[in-house]
Short mmCIF file of C-alpha atoms in Angstrom, two decimals:
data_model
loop_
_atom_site.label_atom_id
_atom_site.label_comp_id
_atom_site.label_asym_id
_atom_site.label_seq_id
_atom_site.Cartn_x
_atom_site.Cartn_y
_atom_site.Cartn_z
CA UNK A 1 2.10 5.87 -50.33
CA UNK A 2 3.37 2.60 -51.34
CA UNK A 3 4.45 -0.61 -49.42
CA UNK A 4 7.64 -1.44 -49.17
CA UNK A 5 8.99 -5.27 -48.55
CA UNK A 6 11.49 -5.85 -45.61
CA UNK A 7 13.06 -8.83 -44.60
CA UNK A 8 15.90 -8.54 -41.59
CA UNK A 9 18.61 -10.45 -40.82
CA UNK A 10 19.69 -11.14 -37.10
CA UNK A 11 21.21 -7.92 -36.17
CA UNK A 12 23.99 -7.01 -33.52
CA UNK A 13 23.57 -4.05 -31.56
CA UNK A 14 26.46 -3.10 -29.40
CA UNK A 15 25.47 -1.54 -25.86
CA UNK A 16 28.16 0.57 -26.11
CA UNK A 17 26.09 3.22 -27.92
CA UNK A 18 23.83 3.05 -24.78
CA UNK A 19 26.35 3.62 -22.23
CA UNK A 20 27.86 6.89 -21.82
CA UNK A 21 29.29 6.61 -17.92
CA UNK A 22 32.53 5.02 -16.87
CA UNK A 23 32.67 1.65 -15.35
CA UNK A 24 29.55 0.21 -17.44
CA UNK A 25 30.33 -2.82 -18.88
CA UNK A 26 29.47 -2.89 -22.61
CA UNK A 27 27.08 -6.07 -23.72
CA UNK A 28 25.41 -6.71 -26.98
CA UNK A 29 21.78 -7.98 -27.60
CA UNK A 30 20.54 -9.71 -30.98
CA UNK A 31 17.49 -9.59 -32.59
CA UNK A 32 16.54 -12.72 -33.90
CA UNK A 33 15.10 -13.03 -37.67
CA UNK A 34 12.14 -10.95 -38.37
CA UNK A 35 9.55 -12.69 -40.51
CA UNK A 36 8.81 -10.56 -44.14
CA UNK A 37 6.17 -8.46 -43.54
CA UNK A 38 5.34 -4.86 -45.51
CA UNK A 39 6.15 -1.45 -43.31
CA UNK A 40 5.48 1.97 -44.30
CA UNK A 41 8.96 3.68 -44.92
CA UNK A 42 7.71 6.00 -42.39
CA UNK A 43 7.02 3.00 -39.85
CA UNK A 44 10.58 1.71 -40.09
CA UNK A 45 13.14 4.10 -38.84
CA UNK A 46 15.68 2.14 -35.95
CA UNK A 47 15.46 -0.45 -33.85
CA UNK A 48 14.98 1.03 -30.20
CA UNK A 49 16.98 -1.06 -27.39
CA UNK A 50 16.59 -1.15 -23.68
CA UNK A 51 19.41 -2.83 -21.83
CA UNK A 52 20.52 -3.07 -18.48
CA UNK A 53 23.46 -0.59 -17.59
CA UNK A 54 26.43 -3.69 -16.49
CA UNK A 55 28.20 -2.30 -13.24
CA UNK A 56 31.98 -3.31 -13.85
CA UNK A 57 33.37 -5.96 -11.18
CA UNK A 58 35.99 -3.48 -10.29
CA UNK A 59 33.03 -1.75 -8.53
CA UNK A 60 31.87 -3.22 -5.81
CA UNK A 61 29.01 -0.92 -3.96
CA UNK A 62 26.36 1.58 -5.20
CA UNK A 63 25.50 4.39 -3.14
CA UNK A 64 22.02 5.42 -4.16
CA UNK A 65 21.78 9.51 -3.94
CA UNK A 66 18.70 11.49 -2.70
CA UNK A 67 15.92 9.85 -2.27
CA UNK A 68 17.06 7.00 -4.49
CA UNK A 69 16.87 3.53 -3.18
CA UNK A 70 18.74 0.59 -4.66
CA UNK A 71 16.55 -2.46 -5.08
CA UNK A 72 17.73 -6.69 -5.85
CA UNK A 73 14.86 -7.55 -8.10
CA UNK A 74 12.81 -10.49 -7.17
CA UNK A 75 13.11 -13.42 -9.86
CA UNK A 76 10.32 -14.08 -12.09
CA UNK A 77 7.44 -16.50 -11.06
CA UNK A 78 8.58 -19.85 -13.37
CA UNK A 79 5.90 -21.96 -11.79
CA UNK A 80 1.73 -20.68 -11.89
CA UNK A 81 -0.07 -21.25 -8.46
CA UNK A 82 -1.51 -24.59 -9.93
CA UNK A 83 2.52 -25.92 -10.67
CA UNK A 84 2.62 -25.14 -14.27
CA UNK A 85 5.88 -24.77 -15.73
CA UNK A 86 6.17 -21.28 -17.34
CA UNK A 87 8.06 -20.17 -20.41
CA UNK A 88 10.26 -16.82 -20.05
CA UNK A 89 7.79 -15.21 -22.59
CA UNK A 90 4.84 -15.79 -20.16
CA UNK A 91 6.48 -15.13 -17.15
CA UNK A 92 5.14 -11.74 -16.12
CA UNK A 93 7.96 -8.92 -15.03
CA UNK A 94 8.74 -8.63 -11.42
CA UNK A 95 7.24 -5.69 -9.59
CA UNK A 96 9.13 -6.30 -5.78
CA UNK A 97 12.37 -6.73 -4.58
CA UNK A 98 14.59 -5.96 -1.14
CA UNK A 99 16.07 -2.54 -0.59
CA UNK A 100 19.64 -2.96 -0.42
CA UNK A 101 20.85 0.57 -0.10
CA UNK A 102 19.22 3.79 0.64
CA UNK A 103 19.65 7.72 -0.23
CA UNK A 104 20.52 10.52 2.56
CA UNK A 105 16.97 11.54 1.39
CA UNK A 106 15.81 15.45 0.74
CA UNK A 107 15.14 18.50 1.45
CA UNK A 108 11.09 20.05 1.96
CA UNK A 109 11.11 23.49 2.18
CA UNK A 110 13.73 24.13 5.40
CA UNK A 111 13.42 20.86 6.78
CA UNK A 112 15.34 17.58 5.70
CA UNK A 113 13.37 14.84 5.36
CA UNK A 114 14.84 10.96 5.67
CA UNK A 115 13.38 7.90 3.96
CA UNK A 116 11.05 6.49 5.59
CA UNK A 117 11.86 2.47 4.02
CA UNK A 118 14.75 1.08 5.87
CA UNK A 119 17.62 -1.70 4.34
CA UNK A 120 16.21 -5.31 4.08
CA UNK A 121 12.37 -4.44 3.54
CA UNK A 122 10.05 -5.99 0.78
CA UNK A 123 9.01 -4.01 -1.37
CA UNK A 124 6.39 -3.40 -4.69
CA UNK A 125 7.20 -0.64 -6.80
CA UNK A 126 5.59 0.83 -9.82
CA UNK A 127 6.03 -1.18 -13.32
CA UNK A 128 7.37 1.10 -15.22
CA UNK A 129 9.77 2.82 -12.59
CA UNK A 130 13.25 3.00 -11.86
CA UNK A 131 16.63 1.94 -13.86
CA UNK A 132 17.58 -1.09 -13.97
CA UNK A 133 21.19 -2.13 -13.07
CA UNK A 134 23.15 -5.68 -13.32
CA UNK A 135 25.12 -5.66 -10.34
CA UNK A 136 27.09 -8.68 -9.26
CA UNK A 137 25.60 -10.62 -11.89
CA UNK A 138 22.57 -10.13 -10.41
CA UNK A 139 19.34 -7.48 -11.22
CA UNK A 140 19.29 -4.46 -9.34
CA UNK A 141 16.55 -1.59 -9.98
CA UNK A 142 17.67 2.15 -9.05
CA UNK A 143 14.42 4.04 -8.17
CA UNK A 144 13.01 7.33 -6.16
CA UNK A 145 11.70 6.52 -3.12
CA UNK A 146 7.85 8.16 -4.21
CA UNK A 147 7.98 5.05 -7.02
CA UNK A 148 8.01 2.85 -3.81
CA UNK A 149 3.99 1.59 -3.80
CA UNK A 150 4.13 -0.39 -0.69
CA UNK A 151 5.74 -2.77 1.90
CA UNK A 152 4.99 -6.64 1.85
CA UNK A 153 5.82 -8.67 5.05
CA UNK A 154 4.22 -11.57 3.68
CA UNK A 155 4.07 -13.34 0.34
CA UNK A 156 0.24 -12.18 -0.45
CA UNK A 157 0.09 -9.35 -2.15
CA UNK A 158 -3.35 -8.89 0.31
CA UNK A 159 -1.46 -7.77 3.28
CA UNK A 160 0.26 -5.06 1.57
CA UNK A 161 0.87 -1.78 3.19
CA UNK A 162 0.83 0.95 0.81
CA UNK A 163 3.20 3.94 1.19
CA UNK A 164 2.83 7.88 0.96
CA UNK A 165 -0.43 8.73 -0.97
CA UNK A 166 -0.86 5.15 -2.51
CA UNK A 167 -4.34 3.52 -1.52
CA UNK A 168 -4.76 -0.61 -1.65
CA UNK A 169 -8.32 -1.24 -3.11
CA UNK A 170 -9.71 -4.81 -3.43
CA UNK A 171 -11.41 -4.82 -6.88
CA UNK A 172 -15.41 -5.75 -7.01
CA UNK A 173 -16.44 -8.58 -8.96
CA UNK A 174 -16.68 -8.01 -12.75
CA UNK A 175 -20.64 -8.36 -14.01
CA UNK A 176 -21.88 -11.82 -15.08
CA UNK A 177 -24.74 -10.68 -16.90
CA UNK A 178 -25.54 -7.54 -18.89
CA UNK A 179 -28.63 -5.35 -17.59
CA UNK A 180 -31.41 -7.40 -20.13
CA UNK A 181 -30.11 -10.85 -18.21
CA UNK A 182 -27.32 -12.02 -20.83
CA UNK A 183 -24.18 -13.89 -19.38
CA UNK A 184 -21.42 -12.50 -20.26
CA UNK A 185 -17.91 -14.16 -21.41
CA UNK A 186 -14.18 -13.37 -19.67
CA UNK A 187 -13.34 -11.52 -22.96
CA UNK A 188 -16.73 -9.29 -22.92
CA UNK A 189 -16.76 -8.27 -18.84
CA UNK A 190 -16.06 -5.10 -18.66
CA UNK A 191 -12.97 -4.40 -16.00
CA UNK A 192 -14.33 -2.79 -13.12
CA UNK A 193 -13.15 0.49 -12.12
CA UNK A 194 -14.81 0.14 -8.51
CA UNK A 195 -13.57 -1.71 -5.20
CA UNK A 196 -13.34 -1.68 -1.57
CA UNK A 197 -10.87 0.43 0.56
CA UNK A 198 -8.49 -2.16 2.48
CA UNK A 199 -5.47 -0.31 3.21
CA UNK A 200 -4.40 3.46 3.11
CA UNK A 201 -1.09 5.33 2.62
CA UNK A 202 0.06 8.08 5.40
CA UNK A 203 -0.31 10.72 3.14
CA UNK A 204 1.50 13.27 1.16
CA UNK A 205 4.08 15.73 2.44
CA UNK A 206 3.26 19.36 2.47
CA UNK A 207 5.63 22.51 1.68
CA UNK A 208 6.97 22.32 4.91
CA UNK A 209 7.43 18.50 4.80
CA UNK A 210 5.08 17.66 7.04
CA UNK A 211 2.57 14.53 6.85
CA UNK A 212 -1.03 15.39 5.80
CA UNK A 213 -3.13 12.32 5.88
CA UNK A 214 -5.73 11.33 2.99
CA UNK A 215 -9.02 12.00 3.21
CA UNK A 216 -10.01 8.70 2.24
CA UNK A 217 -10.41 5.78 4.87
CA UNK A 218 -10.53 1.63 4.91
CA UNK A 219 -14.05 -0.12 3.96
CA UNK A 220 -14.92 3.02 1.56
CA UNK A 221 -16.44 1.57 -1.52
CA UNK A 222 -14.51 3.95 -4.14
CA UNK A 223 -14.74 4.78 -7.99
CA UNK A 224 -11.12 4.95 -8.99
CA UNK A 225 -9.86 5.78 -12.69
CA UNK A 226 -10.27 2.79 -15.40
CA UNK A 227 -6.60 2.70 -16.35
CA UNK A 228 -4.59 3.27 -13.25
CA UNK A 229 -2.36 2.15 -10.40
CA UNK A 230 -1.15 -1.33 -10.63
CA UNK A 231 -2.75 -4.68 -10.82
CA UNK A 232 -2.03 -7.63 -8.75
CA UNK A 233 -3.68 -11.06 -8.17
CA UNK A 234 -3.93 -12.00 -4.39
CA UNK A 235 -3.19 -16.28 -3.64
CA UNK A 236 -7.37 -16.45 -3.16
CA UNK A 237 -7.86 -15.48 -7.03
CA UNK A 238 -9.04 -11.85 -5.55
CA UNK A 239 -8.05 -8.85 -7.87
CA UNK A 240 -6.60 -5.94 -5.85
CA UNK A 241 -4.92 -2.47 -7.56
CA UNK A 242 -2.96 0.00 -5.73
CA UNK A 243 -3.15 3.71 -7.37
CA UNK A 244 -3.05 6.96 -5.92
CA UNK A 245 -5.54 9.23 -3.58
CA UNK A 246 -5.69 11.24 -6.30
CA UNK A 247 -6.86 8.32 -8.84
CA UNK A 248 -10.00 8.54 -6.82
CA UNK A 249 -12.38 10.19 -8.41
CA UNK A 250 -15.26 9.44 -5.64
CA UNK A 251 -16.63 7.44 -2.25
CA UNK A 252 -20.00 5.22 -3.00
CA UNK A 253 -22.66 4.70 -0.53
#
């Protein structure tokens, strides 16, 4: 099939094609000028936009339904850990925030079952959860509560105390050297899929809605899955990753 040549224009997309409920605020978004490049006719179909849904100011609350919580998203990290100045393109996406508002919760089975993560906690959720929400002028993140990784009391990411089935794994040191004595660069280290136990979940709820508590325990040395959970960076250059019990795939010993 042959090439074709497109060059594009800054384009205007309105968000009211995105918003379908009343009292969302319409806002637009431009694209800025895409440099000529050559696309399959196939490749280039639409342009694909994720906004924020803009709560009107005539609304002022959001009751969260279920076992939805409403979350004010934590600003982005402008400064790295050595005082750098970062630019918004390298300033990674926010994964915590305070619960503002809470769901009445759900029902197990016969039994009604509250959340568990009360107004004003910290909290780390999962990266690619929720919907986010500009409320007040300010970013808000809709989300269930099971999206909800873990508490943080403090500001290391180290003392975090994972919720439900989640399990908080310090990650082992990636190899220096291959197995014939060759050092190996940052870009050639494999990522390790293997760590140490540090904190553990409650557990997952039964049919009934009861607790049943993982099988897995702090100080295991685990082999998790390569490519899940989340990854954070502790404030002592440690690598931690919170996934679920189920991510395990076995203990080491």
């Amino acid at each position: 099939m042959a090439a074709t040549q497109l060059t594009a224009s800054p384009v205007t997309v309105s968000a009211r094609s995105l918003a379908s409920l009343e009292g969302l605020r319409a806002s637009s978004a431009k694209f800025g000028t895409l440099k000529p490049g050559t696309f399959k006719q196939s490749q280039f179909r639409s342009f694909v936009v994720r906004a924020a849904s803009v709560v009107a100011p005539k609304y002022t609350s959001i009751k969260p339904l279920g076992d939805r919580v409403l979350v004010k998203i934590k600003e982005a990290e402008e400064k790295t850990m050595g005082g750098i100045l970062l630019p918004s393109t390298a300033q990674s996406k926010p994964q915590g925030g305070e619960v503002v508002a809470v769901g009445e919760g759900r029902t197990i089975g016969k039994n009604k079952i509250d959340i568990t993560v009360p107004t004003g906690a910290q909290i780390i959720y999962s990266k690619y959860a929720g919907t986010e929400v500009e409320f007040n002028d300010e970013k808000h993140l809709i989300l269930k509560e099971d999206d909800i990784v873990g508490l943080l009391e403090t500001e290391d990411i180290k003392d975090l105390k994972p919720l439900n089935d989640r399990v908080f794994i310090k990650v082992a040191e990636a190899e220096e050297k291959t197995a014939g004595g060759l050092l190996l660069t940052e870009t050639t280290k494999e990522k390790p899929s293997i760590g140490t136990v540090i904190a553990v979940g409650p557990g997952t709820l039964d049919e009934e809605g009861k607790v049943q508590p993982l099988s897995i325990s702090t100080g295991s040395t685990v082999l998790y899955s390569k490519y899940a959970g989340n990854d954070f960076k502790g404030k002592d250059g440690s690598n931690y990753i919170a996934l679920r019990a189920s991510d395990v795939m076995a203990i080491l010993s």
